[in-house]
Amino acid sequence: MAFLSAALVVAGSGLIVLTATGAFDQSESSKPSGPAPAQPPMLSRPPKSVATQPPVAISATRYVFPVGGCRADASQSHHDYPASDIFADKGCEFVSPVDGRVDEVTRVDTWNKKTNVGRDRGGLSISVVGVDGVRYYGSHLAAIGAGIKPGLVVKAGQTLGLTGKTGSAQMTPPHLHFGISWPTPAGHWWIRRGAVPPQTFLNAWHSGRQLSPVSLVGKTERAYGADRGCRSYC
């Protein structure tokens, strides 16, 4: 009696492995009686080896909406460069939208409405480079967590600071300025503030859907070309 069994095993680590076993058996009653007929000579061949493929780990980056603890409404457009203003009450949680590490932190608000210098417009701010290689930036914060510093490993949904009105938001309702970009050397605020429209991703995360900006960020970076400094709203 011939049989072949296959089982799909999902290991605890998230690996998917396909295992198979096979055997052949012949009962005594089915064996022919008498001497076996002569068989033609056969060339001896070494058995074929079957390459064993290593199991492939399946993983996915998890994304969350960057404002937690209260209602928040993301603007569907932004002036002069790609970004979104997420309007929420002062003191709502600014959370990391992804697992990653803290990139840059600005704890001092140096914005002056008379000069309105671009590098100061964000006020208190934090950026995170995700495990997906994308940088996420939030600014106009009222406060930053005491232990939040460059290099700190953070998890998606972890509170980084509180929404507020620092920087140029002193002249507007409280909101979180949110930008998506590729990582750059420190101080390149004209990229950090936002280089890719984040609205599609924010809308997805707000509704609990997973949508990655990796492809769009890569495409935009290639089209951007050489970085020669601020190009708009400087």
Coordinates of C-alpha atoms in Angstrom, one line a residue:
M1 CA 0.0 0.0 0.0
A2 CA 1.5 3.3 -1.0
F3 CA 1.0 6.5 1.0
L4 CA 2.3 10.0 0.9
S5 CA 1.5 12.5 3.6
A6 CA 2.3 16.2 3.8
A7 CA 1.8 18.6 6.7
L8 CA 2.0 22.4 6.9
V9 CA 3.6 23.3 10.1
V10 CA 3.6 26.9 11.5
A11 CA 6.4 27.1 14.0
G12 CA 6.1 29.4 17.0
S13 CA 8.7 31.7 15.5
G14 CA 6.5 32.5 12.6
L15 CA 8.4 30.1 10.2
I16 CA 6.4 28.1 7.7
V17 CA 7.9 24.7 7.0
L18 CA 6.5 22.0 4.7
T19 CA 7.3 18.5 5.8
A20 CA 6.7 15.3 3.8
T21 CA 7.1 11.6 4.5
G22 CA 6.6 8.7 2.1
A23 CA 6.9 4.9 2.3
F24 CA 6.0 1.8 0.3
D25 CA 4.8 -1.5 1.7
Q26 CA 3.6 -4.7 0.0
S27 CA 1.5 -7.3 1.9
E28 CA 2.5 -11.0 2.0
S29 CA -0.6 -12.1 0.2
S30 CA 0.1 -9.9 -2.8
K31 CA 3.6 -11.2 -3.3
P32 CA 3.9 -13.5 -6.3
S33 CA 4.6 -17.2 -5.6
G34 CA 7.5 -19.2 -7.2
P35 CA 10.8 -18.0 -8.4
A36 CA 11.0 -14.4 -9.5
P37 CA 11.2 -13.9 -13.3
A38 CA 14.6 -12.9 -14.6
Q39 CA 15.1 -9.2 -14.8
P40 CA 17.2 -7.5 -17.5
P41 CA 20.5 -6.1 -16.1
M42 CA 20.3 -2.5 -15.0
L43 CA 23.0 0.1 -14.7
S44 CA 23.6 1.2 -11.2
R45 CA 22.9 4.9 -10.6
P46 CA 23.6 6.8 -7.5
P47 CA 20.4 8.1 -5.8
K48 CA 19.5 11.6 -6.6
S49 CA 20.0 14.0 -3.8
V50 CA 17.2 16.4 -3.0
A51 CA 18.4 19.9 -1.9
T52 CA 16.8 21.0 1.4
Q53 CA 15.6 24.6 1.2
P54 CA 15.9 26.4 4.5
P55 CA 12.6 27.7 6.0
V56 CA 11.9 31.3 5.2
A57 CA 10.9 33.6 8.1
I58 CA 7.8 35.7 7.3
S59 CA 7.8 39.2 8.9
A60 CA 6.0 42.4 8.4
T61 CA 6.5 46.0 9.7
R62 CA 3.6 47.2 11.9
Y63 CA 2.4 50.7 11.5
V64 CA 0.2 52.8 13.8
F65 CA -1.4 56.2 13.6
P66 CA 1.1 58.7 15.3
V67 CA -1.4 60.4 17.6
G68 CA -3.0 58.4 20.4
G69 CA -5.2 59.0 23.4
C70 CA -7.7 61.4 21.8
R71 CA -9.4 62.4 18.6
A72 CA -7.1 63.6 15.8
D73 CA -7.8 64.8 12.2
A74 CA -5.0 64.8 9.6
S75 CA -5.0 67.5 7.0
Q76 CA -5.2 66.2 3.4
S77 CA -2.9 68.8 2.0
H78 CA 0.0 71.0 3.2
H79 CA 1.6 74.2 2.1
D80 CA 4.8 74.4 0.1
Y81 CA 6.1 70.9 0.8
P82 CA 4.7 67.4 1.5
A83 CA 3.5 66.9 5.1
S84 CA 0.4 66.7 7.2
D85 CA -0.9 68.8 10.1
I86 CA -2.7 66.4 12.5
F87 CA -5.0 68.6 14.6
A88 CA -5.5 67.3 18.1
D89 CA -5.9 68.8 21.6
K90 CA -2.8 69.9 23.4
G91 CA -1.4 67.0 25.5
C92 CA -2.4 64.1 23.3
E93 CA 0.2 61.4 22.8
F94 CA 2.7 61.5 20.0
V95 CA 3.6 57.8 19.4
S96 CA 6.1 56.2 17.2
P97 CA 4.4 55.0 14.1
V98 CA 6.8 52.1 13.7
D99 CA 9.4 50.1 15.4
G100 CA 12.8 51.8 15.1
R101 CA 15.3 54.1 16.7
V102 CA 15.1 57.8 17.6
D103 CA 17.1 59.9 15.1
E104 CA 17.0 63.5 16.2
V105 CA 15.5 65.4 19.1
T106 CA 15.0 69.1 19.5
R107 CA 14.1 70.1 23.1
V108 CA 14.4 73.9 22.9
D109 CA 11.9 76.1 21.0
T110 CA 13.9 78.8 19.3
W111 CA 11.3 80.0 16.8
N112 CA 10.7 83.7 16.4
K113 CA 7.8 85.0 14.4
K114 CA 9.7 88.0 13.3
T115 CA 12.3 85.9 11.5
N116 CA 10.4 82.7 10.9
V117 CA 13.5 80.8 10.1
G118 CA 12.7 77.4 8.5
R119 CA 15.0 75.3 10.8
D120 CA 13.2 76.7 13.8
R121 CA 9.6 76.3 12.7
G122 CA 9.1 72.9 14.2
G123 CA 9.7 73.9 17.8
L124 CA 10.1 70.8 20.0
S125 CA 10.4 67.8 17.7
I126 CA 11.4 64.1 17.4
S127 CA 12.3 62.0 14.4
V128 CA 12.4 58.2 14.3
V129 CA 14.1 56.0 11.6
G130 CA 11.9 52.9 11.4
V131 CA 13.0 49.3 10.8
D132 CA 11.7 49.8 7.3
G133 CA 14.4 52.4 6.6
V134 CA 12.0 55.4 6.5
R135 CA 12.2 58.4 8.7
Y136 CA 9.1 59.8 10.5
Y137 CA 9.0 63.3 12.0
G138 CA 6.7 64.9 14.5
S139 CA 7.0 68.5 15.7
H140 CA 5.2 71.4 17.6
L141 CA 5.3 69.2 20.7
A142 CA 4.4 70.5 24.1
A143 CA 6.8 68.0 25.8
I144 CA 9.2 65.3 25.1
G145 CA 9.7 62.2 27.2
A146 CA 12.6 62.3 29.6
G147 CA 14.4 59.3 28.2
I148 CA 13.8 60.1 24.6
K149 CA 17.2 60.6 22.9
P150 CA 19.0 59.8 19.7
G151 CA 19.8 56.1 19.3
L152 CA 17.0 54.9 21.6
V153 CA 15.2 51.8 20.3
V154 CA 11.4 52.3 20.3
K155 CA 8.4 50.3 19.5
A156 CA 5.3 51.1 17.4
G157 CA 2.8 52.9 19.6
Q158 CA 5.3 53.9 22.2
T159 CA 4.7 57.4 23.5
L160 CA 7.5 59.8 22.6
G161 CA 6.0 63.2 23.6
L162 CA 2.8 65.3 23.8
T163 CA 1.2 67.4 21.1
G164 CA 1.2 71.1 21.5
K165 CA 1.8 74.6 20.0
T166 CA 5.6 75.1 19.9
G167 CA 7.4 76.6 17.0
S168 CA 5.2 78.2 14.3
A169 CA 2.2 76.5 15.8
Q170 CA 2.1 79.3 18.3
M171 CA 0.0 81.1 15.7
T172 CA -2.4 78.1 15.0
P173 CA -4.5 75.6 16.9
P174 CA -2.5 72.8 18.5
H175 CA -1.4 70.1 16.1
L176 CA 1.3 67.6 15.3
H177 CA 3.2 68.4 12.1
F178 CA 4.0 65.0 10.6
G179 CA 6.5 64.3 7.9
I180 CA 7.9 61.2 6.1
S181 CA 11.3 61.2 4.4
W182 CA 14.5 59.2 3.9
P183 CA 17.2 59.4 6.5
T184 CA 19.9 62.1 6.1
P185 CA 22.8 63.4 8.0
A186 CA 21.9 65.4 11.2
G187 CA 20.5 68.9 10.7
H188 CA 19.0 68.4 7.2
W189 CA 15.7 69.8 8.4
W190 CA 14.4 70.6 4.9
I191 CA 14.2 66.9 4.2
R192 CA 13.3 65.8 7.7
R193 CA 10.2 68.0 7.8
G194 CA 8.7 66.0 5.0
A195 CA 9.5 64.9 1.5
V196 CA 6.7 62.4 0.7
P197 CA 2.9 63.1 1.0
P198 CA 1.9 61.2 4.1
Q199 CA -1.9 61.4 3.8
T200 CA -2.5 58.1 2.1
F201 CA -0.5 56.3 4.8
L202 CA -2.0 58.3 7.7
N203 CA -5.6 57.5 6.5
A204 CA -4.7 53.8 6.2
W205 CA -3.2 53.6 9.7
H206 CA -6.0 55.6 11.2
S207 CA -8.5 52.9 10.0
G208 CA -6.2 50.1 11.2
R209 CA -4.9 49.1 7.7
Q210 CA -1.3 48.4 7.1
L211 CA 0.3 50.4 4.3
S212 CA 4.0 50.9 3.9
P213 CA 5.6 54.1 2.4
V214 CA 8.9 52.3 1.6
S215 CA 8.4 52.1 -2.1
L216 CA 7.2 55.7 -2.5
V217 CA 10.0 57.1 -0.3
G218 CA 12.6 55.2 -2.4
K219 CA 11.2 56.5 -5.7
T220 CA 11.0 60.1 -4.4
E221 CA 14.6 60.0 -3.1
R222 CA 15.9 58.9 -6.5
A223 CA 13.9 61.6 -8.3
Y224 CA 15.1 64.2 -5.8
G225 CA 18.7 64.0 -6.9
A226 CA 21.6 65.7 -5.2
D227 CA 20.7 67.5 -1.9
R228 CA 21.8 71.1 -2.3
G229 CA 19.9 72.4 0.7
C230 CA 16.5 73.9 1.3
R231 CA 14.4 74.4 -1.8
S232 CA 11.1 75.8 -0.4
Y233 CA 9.9 77.7 2.6
C234 CA 13.4 78.3 3.8

